[in-house]
PDB file of C-alpha atoms in Angstrom:
ATOM      1  CA  MET A   1    -144.612  85.380 122.665  1.00  0.00           C
ATOM      2  CA  ALA A   2    -148.296  84.545 123.110  1.00  0.00           C
ATOM      3  CA  ILE A   3    -149.121  81.707 125.484  1.00  0.00           C
ATOM      4  CA  GLU A   4    -151.138  78.910 123.898  1.00  0.00           C
ATOM      5  CA  TRP A   5    -154.018  78.365 126.286  1.00  0.00           C
ATOM      6  CA  ARG A   6    -156.601  76.722 124.057  1.00  0.00           C
ATOM      7  CA  PRO A   7    -157.302  72.978 124.293  1.00  0.00           C
ATOM      8  CA  SER A   8    -155.571  70.508 121.984  1.00  0.00           C
ATOM      9  CA  ALA A   9    -158.899  69.048 120.835  1.00  0.00           C
ATOM     10  CA  GLU A  10    -161.912  70.804 119.362  1.00  0.00           C
ATOM     11  CA  ILE A  11    -164.873  71.080 121.724  1.00  0.00           C
ATOM     12  CA  GLU A  12    -167.024  68.990 119.369  1.00  0.00           C
ATOM     13  CA  THR A  13    -164.364  66.282 119.454  1.00  0.00           C
ATOM     14  CA  LEU A  14    -164.425  66.292 123.250  1.00  0.00           C
ATOM     15  CA  LYS A  15    -168.216  65.884 123.154  1.00  0.00           C
ATOM     16  CA  ALA A  16    -167.803  62.905 120.821  1.00  0.00           C
ATOM     17  CA  ARG A  17    -165.147  61.503 123.163  1.00  0.00           C
ATOM     18  CA  ALA A  18    -167.569  61.742 126.077  1.00  0.00           C
ATOM     19  CA  ARG A  19    -170.206  59.832 124.104  1.00  0.00           C
ATOM     20  CA  LEU A  20    -167.712  57.059 123.354  1.00  0.00           C
ATOM     21  CA  LEU A  21    -166.712  56.791 127.008  1.00  0.00           C
ATOM     22  CA  THR A  22    -170.386  56.501 127.921  1.00  0.00           C
ATOM     23  CA  ARG A  23    -170.577  53.614 125.460  1.00  0.00           C
ATOM     24  CA  VAL A  24    -167.589  51.952 127.134  1.00  0.00           C
ATOM     25  CA  ARG A  25    -169.261  52.145 130.542  1.00  0.00           C
ATOM     26  CA  ALA A  26    -172.507  50.757 129.119  1.00  0.00           C
ATOM     27  CA  PHE A  27    -170.572  47.862 127.550  1.00  0.00           C
ATOM     28  CA  PHE A  28    -169.219  46.768 130.931  1.00  0.00           C
ATOM     29  CA  ALA A  29    -172.438  47.485 132.822  1.00  0.00           C
ATOM     30  CA  GLU A  30    -174.259  45.063 130.514  1.00  0.00           C
ATOM     31  CA  ARG A  31    -171.697  42.401 131.429  1.00  0.00           C
ATOM     32  CA  GLY A  32    -171.771  42.984 135.172  1.00  0.00           C
ATOM     33  CA  VAL A  33    -168.196  44.317 135.370  1.00  0.00           C
ATOM     34  CA  LEU A  34    -167.699  46.756 138.256  1.00  0.00           C
ATOM     35  CA  GLU A  35    -166.131  50.157 137.592  1.00  0.00           C
ATOM     36  CA  VAL A  36    -163.426  51.026 140.136  1.00  0.00           C
ATOM     37  CA  GLU A  37    -161.080  53.908 140.862  1.00  0.00           C
ATOM     38  CA  THR A  38    -157.555  53.460 142.187  1.00  0.00           C
ATOM     39  CA  PRO A  39    -154.767  55.939 143.077  1.00  0.00           C
ATOM     40  CA  VAL A  40    -152.483  57.436 140.465  1.00  0.00           C
ATOM     41  CA  LEU A  41    -149.723  57.342 143.112  1.00  0.00           C
ATOM     42  CA  GLY A  42    -148.274  54.106 144.463  1.00  0.00           C
ATOM     43  CA  GLN A  43    -145.418  52.898 146.654  1.00  0.00           C
ATOM     44  CA  GLY A  44    -143.880  51.105 143.674  1.00  0.00           C
ATOM     45  CA  GLY A  45    -143.501  51.799 139.969  1.00  0.00           C
ATOM     46  CA  SER A  46    -143.043  49.701 136.859  1.00  0.00           C
ATOM     47  CA  THR A  47    -139.697  47.912 136.773  1.00  0.00           C
ATOM     48  CA  ASP A  48    -140.107  47.234 133.025  1.00  0.00           C
ATOM     49  CA  VAL A  49    -136.945  48.419 131.249  1.00  0.00           C
ATOM     50  CA  HIS A  50    -139.051  49.767 128.373  1.00  0.00           C
ATOM     51  CA  LEU A  51    -141.145  52.045 130.601  1.00  0.00           C
ATOM     52  CA  ALA A  52    -139.990  55.234 132.305  1.00  0.00           C
ATOM     53  CA  SER A  53    -141.878  55.805 135.551  1.00  0.00           C
ATOM     54  CA  LEU A  54    -142.304  59.257 137.076  1.00  0.00           C
ATOM     55  CA  SER A  55    -141.906  59.736 140.816  1.00  0.00           C
ATOM     56  CA  THR A  56    -142.426  62.501 143.339  1.00  0.00           C
ATOM     57  CA  ARG A  57    -141.653  63.210 146.991  1.00  0.00           C
ATOM     58  CA  ALA A  58    -144.717  63.492 149.185  1.00  0.00           C
ATOM     59  CA  LEU A  59    -145.367  64.163 152.862  1.00  0.00           C
ATOM     60  CA  THR A  60    -147.279  61.185 154.269  1.00  0.00           C
ATOM     61  CA  GLY A  61    -147.918  62.013 157.904  1.00  0.00           C
ATOM     62  CA  MET A  62    -144.614  62.861 159.602  1.00  0.00           C
ATOM     63  CA  GLU A  63    -142.337  61.516 156.875  1.00  0.00           C
ATOM     64  CA  SER A  64    -141.397  62.354 153.305  1.00  0.00           C
ATOM     65  CA  ARG A  65    -141.305  59.416 150.907  1.00  0.00           C
ATOM     66  CA  THR A  66    -141.047  58.664 147.208  1.00  0.00           C
ATOM     67  CA  LEU A  67    -144.309  57.784 145.480  1.00  0.00           C
ATOM     68  CA  TRP A  68    -144.633  56.664 141.872  1.00  0.00           C
ATOM     69  CA  LEU A  69    -147.098  57.882 139.281  1.00  0.00           C
ATOM     70  CA  GLN A  70    -148.581  54.673 137.919  1.00  0.00           C
ATOM     71  CA  THR A  71    -147.785  53.601 134.348  1.00  0.00           C
ATOM     72  CA  SER A  72    -151.077  51.668 134.511  1.00  0.00           C
ATOM     73  CA  PRO A  73    -153.581  50.825 137.270  1.00  0.00           C
ATOM     74  CA  GLU A  74    -152.531  47.165 137.185  1.00  0.00           C
ATOM     75  CA  PHE A  75    -150.980  46.796 140.644  1.00  0.00           C
ATOM     76  CA  HIS A  76    -153.852  48.410 142.540  1.00  0.00           C
ATOM     77  CA  MET A  77    -156.496  46.561 140.522  1.00  0.00           C
ATOM     78  CA  LYS A  78    -154.845  43.225 141.256  1.00  0.00           C
ATOM     79  CA  ARG A  79    -154.985  44.042 144.948  1.00  0.00           C
ATOM     80  CA  LEU A  80    -158.732  44.570 144.540  1.00  0.00           C
ATOM     81  CA  LEU A  81    -159.027  41.201 142.792  1.00  0.00           C
ATOM     82  CA  ALA A  82    -157.196  39.536 145.682  1.00  0.00           C
ATOM     83  CA  ALA A  83    -159.640  41.222 148.077  1.00  0.00           C
ATOM     84  CA  GLY A  84    -162.586  39.605 146.283  1.00  0.00           C
ATOM     85  CA  SER A  85    -163.793  42.359 143.936  1.00  0.00           C
ATOM     86  CA  GLY A  86    -164.783  40.026 141.102  1.00  0.00           C
ATOM     87  CA  PRO A  87    -164.580  41.348 137.506  1.00  0.00           C
ATOM     88  CA  ILE A  88    -163.535  45.021 137.398  1.00  0.00           C
ATOM     89  CA  PHE A  89    -162.678  47.765 134.909  1.00  0.00           C
ATOM     90  CA  GLN A  90    -161.220  51.250 135.134  1.00  0.00           C
ATOM     91  CA  LEU A  91    -160.649  54.309 132.957  1.00  0.00           C
ATOM     92  CA  ALA A  92    -157.417  55.338 134.645  1.00  0.00           C
ATOM     93  CA  ARG A  93    -155.074  58.279 134.322  1.00  0.00           C
ATOM     94  CA  SER A  94    -151.623  56.817 133.628  1.00  0.00           C
ATOM     95  CA  PHE A  95    -148.151  58.312 133.188  1.00  0.00           C
ATOM     96  CA  ARG A  96    -145.042  57.372 131.196  1.00  0.00           C
ATOM     97  CA  ASP A  97    -142.104  59.738 131.005  1.00  0.00           C
ATOM     98  CA  GLY A  98    -140.808  60.833 127.612  1.00  0.00           C
ATOM     99  CA  GLU A  99    -143.716  59.429 125.605  1.00  0.00           C
ATOM    100  CA  VAL A 100    -144.807  62.305 123.385  1.00  0.00           C
ATOM    101  CA  GLY A 101    -145.745  62.031 119.719  1.00  0.00           C
ATOM    102  CA  ALA A 102    -148.507  61.260 117.260  1.00  0.00           C
ATOM    103  CA  ARG A 103    -149.488  58.147 119.262  1.00  0.00           C
ATOM    104  CA  HIS A 104    -148.173  59.001 122.732  1.00  0.00           C
ATOM    105  CA  ASN A 105    -148.640  61.464 125.580  1.00  0.00           C
ATOM    106  CA  VAL A 106    -146.926  61.565 128.973  1.00  0.00           C
ATOM    107  CA  GLU A 107    -150.346  61.513 130.682  1.00  0.00           C
ATOM    108  CA  PHE A 108    -153.035  59.378 129.070  1.00  0.00           C
ATOM    109  CA  THR A 109    -156.121  57.304 129.809  1.00  0.00           C
ATOM    110  CA  MET A 110    -155.814  53.546 130.103  1.00  0.00           C
ATOM    111  CA  LEU A 111    -158.859  51.319 129.930  1.00  0.00           C
ATOM    112  CA  GLU A 112    -157.962  48.251 131.949  1.00  0.00           C
ATOM    113  CA  TRP A 113    -160.126  45.335 132.987  1.00  0.00           C
ATOM    114  CA  TYR A 114    -159.788  41.956 134.671  1.00  0.00           C
ATOM    115  CA  ARG A 115    -161.902  38.853 134.253  1.00  0.00           C
ATOM    116  CA  PRO A 116    -161.461  36.117 136.879  1.00  0.00           C
ATOM    117  CA  GLY A 117    -162.038  32.728 135.264  1.00  0.00           C
ATOM    118  CA  PHE A 118    -161.485  34.001 131.709  1.00  0.00           C
ATOM    119  CA  THR A 119    -159.014  32.402 129.300  1.00  0.00           C
ATOM    120  CA  LEU A 120    -157.003  34.474 126.823  1.00  0.00           C
ATOM    121  CA  VAL A 121    -159.413  33.356 124.095  1.00  0.00           C
ATOM    122  CA  ASP A 122    -162.364  34.635 126.160  1.00  0.00           C
ATOM    123  CA  LEU A 123    -160.627  37.968 126.684  1.00  0.00           C
ATOM    124  CA  ILE A 124    -159.688  38.350 123.012  1.00  0.00           C
ATOM    125  CA  GLU A 125    -163.338  37.865 122.096  1.00  0.00           C
ATOM    126  CA  GLU A 126    -164.502  40.451 124.633  1.00  0.00           C
ATOM    127  CA  THR A 127    -161.813  42.970 123.646  1.00  0.00           C
ATOM    128  CA  THR A 128    -162.789  42.564 120.003  1.00  0.00           C
ATOM    129  CA  ALA A 129    -166.466  43.088 120.867  1.00  0.00           C
ATOM    130  CA  LEU A 130    -165.644  46.341 122.678  1.00  0.00           C
ATOM    131  CA  ILE A 131    -163.580  47.649 119.775  1.00  0.00           C
ATOM    132  CA  LYS A 132    -166.346  46.827 117.310  1.00  0.00           C
ATOM    133  CA  ALA A 133    -168.818  48.658 119.562  1.00  0.00           C
ATOM    134  CA  LEU A 134    -166.777  51.858 119.253  1.00  0.00           C
ATOM    135  CA  LEU A 135    -165.380  51.813 115.727  1.00  0.00           C
ATOM    136  CA  PRO A 136    -167.444  53.048 112.762  1.00  0.00           C
ATOM    137  CA  ALA A 137    -166.623  49.810 110.849  1.00  0.00           C
ATOM    138  CA  PRO A 138    -167.976  47.166 113.251  1.00  0.00           C
ATOM    139  CA  ASN A 139    -167.748  44.246 110.815  1.00  0.00           C
ATOM    140  CA  LEU A 140    -163.962  43.978 110.774  1.00  0.00           C
ATOM    141  CA  PRO A 141    -162.886  40.308 110.793  1.00  0.00           C
ATOM    142  CA  LEU A 142    -160.565  38.975 113.504  1.00  0.00           C
ATOM    143  CA  ALA A 143    -157.247  37.389 112.484  1.00  0.00           C
ATOM    144  CA  ARG A 144    -154.766  35.682 114.834  1.00  0.00           C
ATOM    145  CA  TYR A 145    -151.015  35.447 114.202  1.00  0.00           C
ATOM    146  CA  GLY A 146    -148.097  33.835 115.975  1.00  0.00           C
ATOM    147  CA  TYR A 147    -145.184  36.149 116.814  1.00  0.00           C
ATOM    148  CA  ARG A 148    -142.659  33.695 115.398  1.00  0.00           C
ATOM    149  CA  ALA A 149    -144.606  33.213 112.148  1.00  0.00           C
ATOM    150  CA  LEU A 150    -144.788  36.974 111.571  1.00  0.00           C
ATOM    151  CA  PHE A 151    -141.002  37.330 111.807  1.00  0.00           C
ATOM    152  CA  GLN A 152    -140.513  34.390 109.484  1.00  0.00           C
ATOM    153  CA  ARG A 153    -142.966  35.847 106.940  1.00  0.00           C
ATOM    154  CA  HIS A 154    -141.798  39.473 106.959  1.00  0.00           C
ATOM    155  CA  LEU A 155    -138.099  39.156 107.808  1.00  0.00           C
ATOM    156  CA  GLY A 156    -137.207  35.567 106.915  1.00  0.00           C
ATOM    157  CA  LEU A 157    -135.805  34.781 110.374  1.00  0.00           C
ATOM    158  CA  ASP A 158    -136.725  32.921 113.525  1.00  0.00           C
ATOM    159  CA  PRO A 159    -136.838  35.459 116.391  1.00  0.00           C
ATOM    160  CA  PHE A 160    -136.150  32.730 118.959  1.00  0.00           C
ATOM    161  CA  THR A 161    -132.997  31.301 117.371  1.00  0.00           C
ATOM    162  CA  ALA A 162    -131.509  33.990 115.082  1.00  0.00           C
ATOM    163  CA  PRO A 163    -127.951  34.956 116.166  1.00  0.00           C
ATOM    164  CA  LEU A 164    -127.911  38.187 118.177  1.00  0.00           C
ATOM    165  CA  ASP A 165    -125.216  39.861 116.064  1.00  0.00           C
ATOM    166  CA  GLY A 166    -127.300  39.339 112.943  1.00  0.00           C
ATOM    167  CA  LEU A 167    -130.396  40.677 114.668  1.00  0.00           C
ATOM    168  CA  ARG A 168    -128.516  43.800 115.709  1.00  0.00           C
ATOM    169  CA  ARG A 169    -127.267  44.445 112.170  1.00  0.00           C
ATOM    170  CA  LEU A 170    -130.720  43.889 110.684  1.00  0.00           C
ATOM    171  CA  ALA A 171    -132.387  46.148 113.266  1.00  0.00           C
ATOM    172  CA  GLU A 172    -129.836  48.892 112.541  1.00  0.00           C
ATOM    173  CA  GLN A 173    -130.438  48.521 108.811  1.00  0.00           C
ATOM    174  CA  ARG A 174    -134.248  48.512 108.986  1.00  0.00           C
ATOM    175  CA  GLY A 175    -134.243  51.236 111.637  1.00  0.00           C
ATOM    176  CA  HIS A 176    -131.933  53.439 109.507  1.00  0.00           C
ATOM    177  CA  MET A 177    -129.270  53.559 112.227  1.00  0.00           C
ATOM    178  CA  PRO A 178    -125.478  53.773 111.892  1.00  0.00           C
ATOM    179  CA  ALA A 179    -123.558  50.508 112.101  1.00  0.00           C
ATOM    180  CA  GLY A 180    -122.762  49.573 115.689  1.00  0.00           C
ATOM    181  CA  HIS A 181    -125.530  51.707 117.166  1.00  0.00           C
ATOM    182  CA  LEU A 182    -127.181  48.632 118.725  1.00  0.00           C
ATOM    183  CA  ALA A 183    -123.934  46.794 119.480  1.00  0.00           C
ATOM    184  CA  ALA A 184    -124.663  46.554 123.217  1.00  0.00           C
ATOM    185  CA  GLU A 185    -128.421  46.082 123.030  1.00  0.00           C
ATOM    186  CA  PRO A 186    -130.120  42.835 124.118  1.00  0.00           C
ATOM    187  CA  ARG A 187    -132.175  40.569 121.864  1.00  0.00           C
ATOM    188  CA  ASP A 188    -135.556  41.941 122.949  1.00  0.00           C
ATOM    189  CA  THR A 189    -134.600  45.524 122.059  1.00  0.00           C
ATOM    190  CA  CYS A 190    -133.726  44.438 118.523  1.00  0.00           C
ATOM    191  CA  LEU A 191    -136.899  42.351 118.205  1.00  0.00           C
ATOM    192  CA  ASP A 192    -139.034  45.248 119.472  1.00  0.00           C
ATOM    193  CA  LEU A 193    -137.476  47.595 116.921  1.00  0.00           C
ATOM    194  CA  LEU A 194    -138.027  45.182 114.043  1.00  0.00           C
ATOM    195  CA  MET A 195    -141.580  44.536 115.222  1.00  0.00           C
ATOM    196  CA  SER A 196    -142.415  48.251 115.339  1.00  0.00           C
ATOM    197  CA  VAL A 197    -140.701  49.252 112.087  1.00  0.00           C
ATOM    198  CA  VAL A 198    -141.394  46.279 109.827  1.00  0.00           C
ATOM    199  CA  ILE A 199    -144.287  44.196 111.139  1.00  0.00           C
ATOM    200  CA  GLU A 200    -146.663  46.475 113.074  1.00  0.00           C
ATOM    201  CA  PRO A 201    -147.457  48.729 110.073  1.00  0.00           C
ATOM    202  CA  THR A 202    -148.850  45.665 108.250  1.00  0.00           C
ATOM    203  CA  LEU A 203    -151.208  44.641 111.059  1.00  0.00           C
ATOM    204  CA  GLY A 204    -154.859  45.555 111.428  1.00  0.00           C
ATOM    205  CA  ARG A 205    -155.377  46.414 107.769  1.00  0.00           C
ATOM    206  CA  ASP A 206    -159.068  45.776 107.041  1.00  0.00           C
ATOM    207  CA  GLU A 207    -159.112  43.462 110.049  1.00  0.00           C
ATOM    208  CA  ILE A 208    -158.480  43.286 113.769  1.00  0.00           C
ATOM    209  CA  SER A 209    -155.096  41.579 114.160  1.00  0.00           C
ATOM    210  CA  VAL A 210    -154.146  39.653 117.292  1.00  0.00           C
ATOM    211  CA  VAL A 211    -150.527  38.596 117.867  1.00  0.00           C
ATOM    212  CA  MET A 212    -149.835  35.774 120.329  1.00  0.00           C
ATOM    213  CA  ASP A 213    -146.958  33.672 121.708  1.00  0.00           C
ATOM    214  CA  TYR A 214    -144.386  36.411 122.272  1.00  0.00           C
ATOM    215  CA  PRO A 215    -140.936  35.383 123.545  1.00  0.00           C
ATOM    216  CA  ALA A 216    -140.965  34.221 127.172  1.00  0.00           C
ATOM    217  CA  SER A 217    -138.587  37.096 128.011  1.00  0.00           C
ATOM    218  CA  GLN A 218    -141.426  39.486 127.108  1.00  0.00           C
ATOM    219  CA  ALA A 219    -143.965  37.963 129.505  1.00  0.00           C
ATOM    220  CA  ALA A 220    -143.902  40.933 131.957  1.00  0.00           C
ATOM    221  CA  LEU A 221    -146.736  40.079 134.396  1.00  0.00           C
ATOM    222  CA  ALA A 222    -148.147  37.219 132.311  1.00  0.00           C
ATOM    223  CA  ARG A 223    -147.746  33.464 132.666  1.00  0.00           C
ATOM    224  CA  ARG A 224    -145.495  31.457 130.377  1.00  0.00           C
ATOM    225  CA  HIS A 225    -146.287  28.243 128.493  1.00  0.00           C
ATOM    226  CA  GLN A 226    -144.743  25.947 125.895  1.00  0.00           C
ATOM    227  CA  ASP A 227    -145.986  26.281 122.320  1.00  0.00           C
ATOM    228  CA  ASP A 228    -146.491  23.423 119.854  1.00  0.00           C
ATOM    229  CA  ASP A 229    -142.753  23.394 119.099  1.00  0.00           C
ATOM    230  CA  GLY A 230    -141.828  23.118 122.775  1.00  0.00           C
ATOM    231  CA  GLU A 231    -140.639  26.743 122.924  1.00  0.00           C
ATOM    232  CA  TRP A 232    -141.409  28.673 126.113  1.00  0.00           C
ATOM    233  CA  VAL A 233    -143.520  31.716 125.197  1.00  0.00           C
ATOM    234  CA  ALA A 234    -145.476  34.432 126.991  1.00  0.00           C
ATOM    235  CA  SER A 235    -149.168  33.776 127.629  1.00  0.00           C
ATOM    236  CA  ARG A 236    -150.259  37.132 126.289  1.00  0.00           C
ATOM    237  CA  PHE A 237    -151.572  38.894 123.199  1.00  0.00           C
ATOM    238  CA  GLU A 238    -151.423  42.289 121.547  1.00  0.00           C
ATOM    239  CA  LEU A 239    -154.205  43.634 119.350  1.00  0.00           C
ATOM    240  CA  TYR A 240    -153.812  45.975 116.371  1.00  0.00           C
ATOM    241  CA  VAL A 241    -156.082  48.078 114.171  1.00  0.00           C
ATOM    242  CA  GLU A 242    -154.752  50.184 111.281  1.00  0.00           C
ATOM    243  CA  GLY A 243    -151.147  49.443 112.260  1.00  0.00           C
ATOM    244  CA  LEU A 244    -151.787  50.797 115.744  1.00  0.00           C
ATOM    245  CA  GLU A 245    -151.323  48.720 118.887  1.00  0.00           C
ATOM    246  CA  LEU A 246    -154.487  49.105 120.948  1.00  0.00           C
ATOM    247  CA  ALA A 247    -154.441  46.415 123.617  1.00  0.00           C
ATOM    248  CA  ASN A 248    -152.108  44.160 125.561  1.00  0.00           C
ATOM    249  CA  GLY A 249    -153.681  41.192 127.366  1.00  0.00           C
ATOM    250  CA  TYR A 250    -152.282  38.635 129.821  1.00  0.00           C
ATOM    251  CA  ASP A 251    -153.105  35.272 131.276  1.00  0.00           C
ATOM    252  CA  GLU A 252    -152.252  36.790 134.630  1.00  0.00           C
ATOM    253  CA  LEU A 253    -149.329  35.575 136.719  1.00  0.00           C
ATOM    254  CA  THR A 254    -150.511  34.809 140.269  1.00  0.00           C
ATOM    255  CA  ASP A 255    -147.332  33.263 141.740  1.00  0.00           C
ATOM    256  CA  PRO A 256    -145.791  35.798 144.186  1.00  0.00           C
ATOM    257  CA  SER A 257    -142.341  34.174 144.166  1.00  0.00           C
ATOM    258  CA  GLU A 258    -142.156  34.214 140.383  1.00  0.00           C
ATOM    259  CA  GLN A 259    -143.395  37.800 140.286  1.00  0.00           C
ATOM    260  CA  ARG A 260    -140.768  38.942 142.799  1.00  0.00           C
ATOM    261  CA  ALA A 261    -138.066  37.194 140.789  1.00  0.00           C
ATOM    262  CA  ARG A 262    -139.182  39.012 137.643  1.00  0.00           C
ATOM    263  CA  PHE A 263    -139.160  42.395 139.404  1.00  0.00           C
ATOM    264  CA  ILE A 264    -135.619  41.724 140.650  1.00  0.00           C
ATOM    265  CA  GLU A 265    -134.545  40.567 137.181  1.00  0.00           C
ATOM    266  CA  ASP A 266    -136.033  43.739 135.635  1.00  0.00           C
ATOM    267  CA  ASN A 267    -134.129  45.998 138.038  1.00  0.00           C
ATOM    268  CA  ALA A 268    -130.902  44.125 137.338  1.00  0.00           C
ATOM    269  CA  ALA A 269    -131.489  44.702 133.617  1.00  0.00           C
ATOM    270  CA  ARG A 270    -132.186  48.382 134.299  1.00  0.00           C
ATOM    271  CA  GLU A 271    -128.867  48.747 136.107  1.00  0.00           C
ATOM    272  CA  ARG A 272    -127.011  47.022 133.250  1.00  0.00           C
ATOM    273  CA  LEU A 273    -128.526  49.588 130.873  1.00  0.00           C
ATOM    274  CA  GLY A 274    -127.609  52.491 133.153  1.00  0.00           C
ATOM    275  CA  LEU A 275    -131.213  53.071 134.243  1.00  0.00           C
ATOM    276  CA  ALA A 276    -132.225  53.792 137.817  1.00  0.00           C
ATOM    277  CA  PRO A 277    -133.903  50.887 139.644  1.00  0.00           C
ATOM    278  CA  VAL A 278    -137.590  51.254 140.506  1.00  0.00           C
ATOM    279  CA  ALA A 279    -139.079  50.399 143.892  1.00  0.00           C
ATOM    280  CA  ILE A 280    -140.805  47.003 143.939  1.00  0.00           C
ATOM    281  CA  ASP A 281    -144.464  47.143 144.971  1.00  0.00           C
ATOM    282  CA  GLU A 282    -144.461  45.010 148.106  1.00  0.00           C
ATOM    283  CA  ARG A 283    -148.196  45.450 148.586  1.00  0.00           C
ATOM    284  CA  LEU A 284    -148.877  43.808 145.223  1.00  0.00           C
ATOM    285  CA  LEU A 285    -146.672  40.879 146.201  1.00  0.00           C
ATOM    286  CA  ALA A 286    -148.492  40.600 149.535  1.00  0.00           C
ATOM    287  CA  ALA A 287    -151.811  40.508 147.654  1.00  0.00           C
ATOM    288  CA  LEU A 288    -150.519  37.704 145.418  1.00  0.00           C
ATOM    289  CA  GLU A 289    -149.343  35.865 148.523  1.00  0.00           C
ATOM    290  CA  HIS A 290    -152.863  36.166 149.943  1.00  0.00           C
ATOM    291  CA  GLY A 291    -154.224  34.776 146.693  1.00  0.00           C
ATOM    292  CA  MET A 292    -155.442  36.395 143.469  1.00  0.00           C
ATOM    293  CA  PRO A 293    -158.008  34.463 141.400  1.00  0.00           C
ATOM    294  CA  GLU A 294    -156.864  32.884 138.143  1.00  0.00           C
ATOM    295  CA  GLY A 295    -157.973  34.799 135.091  1.00  0.00           C
ATOM    296  CA  ALA A 296    -157.055  37.213 132.338  1.00  0.00           C
ATOM    297  CA  GLY A 297    -156.664  40.977 132.113  1.00  0.00           C
ATOM    298  CA  VAL A 298    -156.094  43.539 129.404  1.00  0.00           C
ATOM    299  CA  ALA A 299    -154.933  47.146 129.095  1.00  0.00           C
ATOM    300  CA  LEU A 300    -156.325  49.129 126.166  1.00  0.00           C
ATOM    301  CA  GLY A 301    -155.196  52.592 125.084  1.00  0.00           C
ATOM    302  CA  ILE A 302    -158.600  54.228 124.988  1.00  0.00           C
ATOM    303  CA  ASP A 303    -157.202  57.503 123.636  1.00  0.00           C
ATOM    304  CA  ARG A 304    -155.868  55.609 120.608  1.00  0.00           C
ATOM    305  CA  LEU A 305    -159.160  53.816 120.085  1.00  0.00           C
ATOM    306  CA  ILE A 306    -161.029  57.124 120.256  1.00  0.00           C
ATOM    307  CA  GLN A 307    -158.511  58.578 117.782  1.00  0.00           C
ATOM    308  CA  LEU A 308    -159.342  55.785 115.333  1.00  0.00           C
ATOM    309  CA  ALA A 309    -163.084  55.985 115.963  1.00  0.00           C
ATOM    310  CA  LEU A 310    -163.127  59.725 115.226  1.00  0.00           C
ATOM    311  CA  GLY A 311    -160.717  59.587 112.283  1.00  0.00           C
ATOM    312  CA  LYS A 312    -158.054  61.778 113.879  1.00  0.00           C
ATOM    313  CA  HIS A 313    -154.397  61.656 112.863  1.00  0.00           C
ATOM    314  CA  ARG A 314    -152.735  62.538 116.175  1.00  0.00           C
ATOM    315  CA  LEU A 315    -153.493  61.594 119.765  1.00  0.00           C
ATOM    316  CA  GLU A 316    -153.477  65.233 120.880  1.00  0.00           C
ATOM    317  CA  GLU A 317    -156.550  65.825 118.704  1.00  0.00           C
ATOM    318  CA  VAL A 318    -158.673  63.780 121.133  1.00  0.00           C
ATOM    319  CA  LEU A 319    -157.114  65.094 124.385  1.00  0.00           C
ATOM    320  CA  ALA A 320    -158.359  68.239 126.098  1.00  0.00           C
ATOM    321  CA  PHE A 321    -154.804  69.363 126.890  1.00  0.00           C
ATOM    322  CA  ALA A 322    -151.948  67.275 125.512  1.00  0.00           C
ATOM    323  CA  THR A 323    -148.675  67.422 127.441  1.00  0.00           C
ATOM    324  CA  PRO A 324    -147.137  70.316 125.463  1.00  0.00           C
ATOM    325  CA  ARG A 325    -150.230  72.421 126.325  1.00  0.00           C
ATOM    326  CA  CYS A 326    -150.831  71.311 129.892  1.00  0.00           C
TER     327      CYS A 326
END
């Protein structure tokens, strides 16, 4: 059988990709945001139950130790912020095991940036400006939606109060799964499935859609706040174009004790689901203890944005060598 050695993307597509990346760097240069580079290996990985980190054994001096391929450059970039870097951005190689498909690749490029002193509203405006600078339809309007309101509109339920058994049955039905398939799954798994199958395809149609006020349990590394109804929610947003999630932004958590508690809680959840625990990044926690400036940060899937900008149907069409061909 012949070995497929050619790149996934056409050479002309890769030239267009390079031009778009040049535009990204110019965007941040005009705003005085410093480009940085951080390691793809770290002492800790992502404890998030929805992410599968890759690890390797490496000789570091006289000892062999486990190092983790980073699912995003977040931890290292926050250490730079704590060291006084000011606003920074990075086009970072990132890794997530098992993520292969029309919108995913095990190895991909994450555009991530941090803005000390920014609010979420400030960051939404800047993220929207960047997207408009790259897309061929720069006049797309911006629309904001509440997570709860979207579930009420599209599914007729309140995601914060709906009984778990009913959520499981509905997620099985809308996800075309056999009855009982989600019988042991937690609330957030069911909500994520319903969000991806029912709601996400409707977002970003002739607009840039921003979703805010996710459940507090989905805060990850973001702060939490009470909404107008007194419900605790995550201080974060996700941004969509053409039904495709492009960006995930946080009002960044800076409390080291709270962050440690969340890491421990994540690993406990991983063990309950039969997943291996992931090493906690103690250097990140030490940086937060030292003091990280208040502000907002966002991770944007630049490969996906390039895919949209160039009118391609699959992510592999804008990657030199997608995972199956690496």
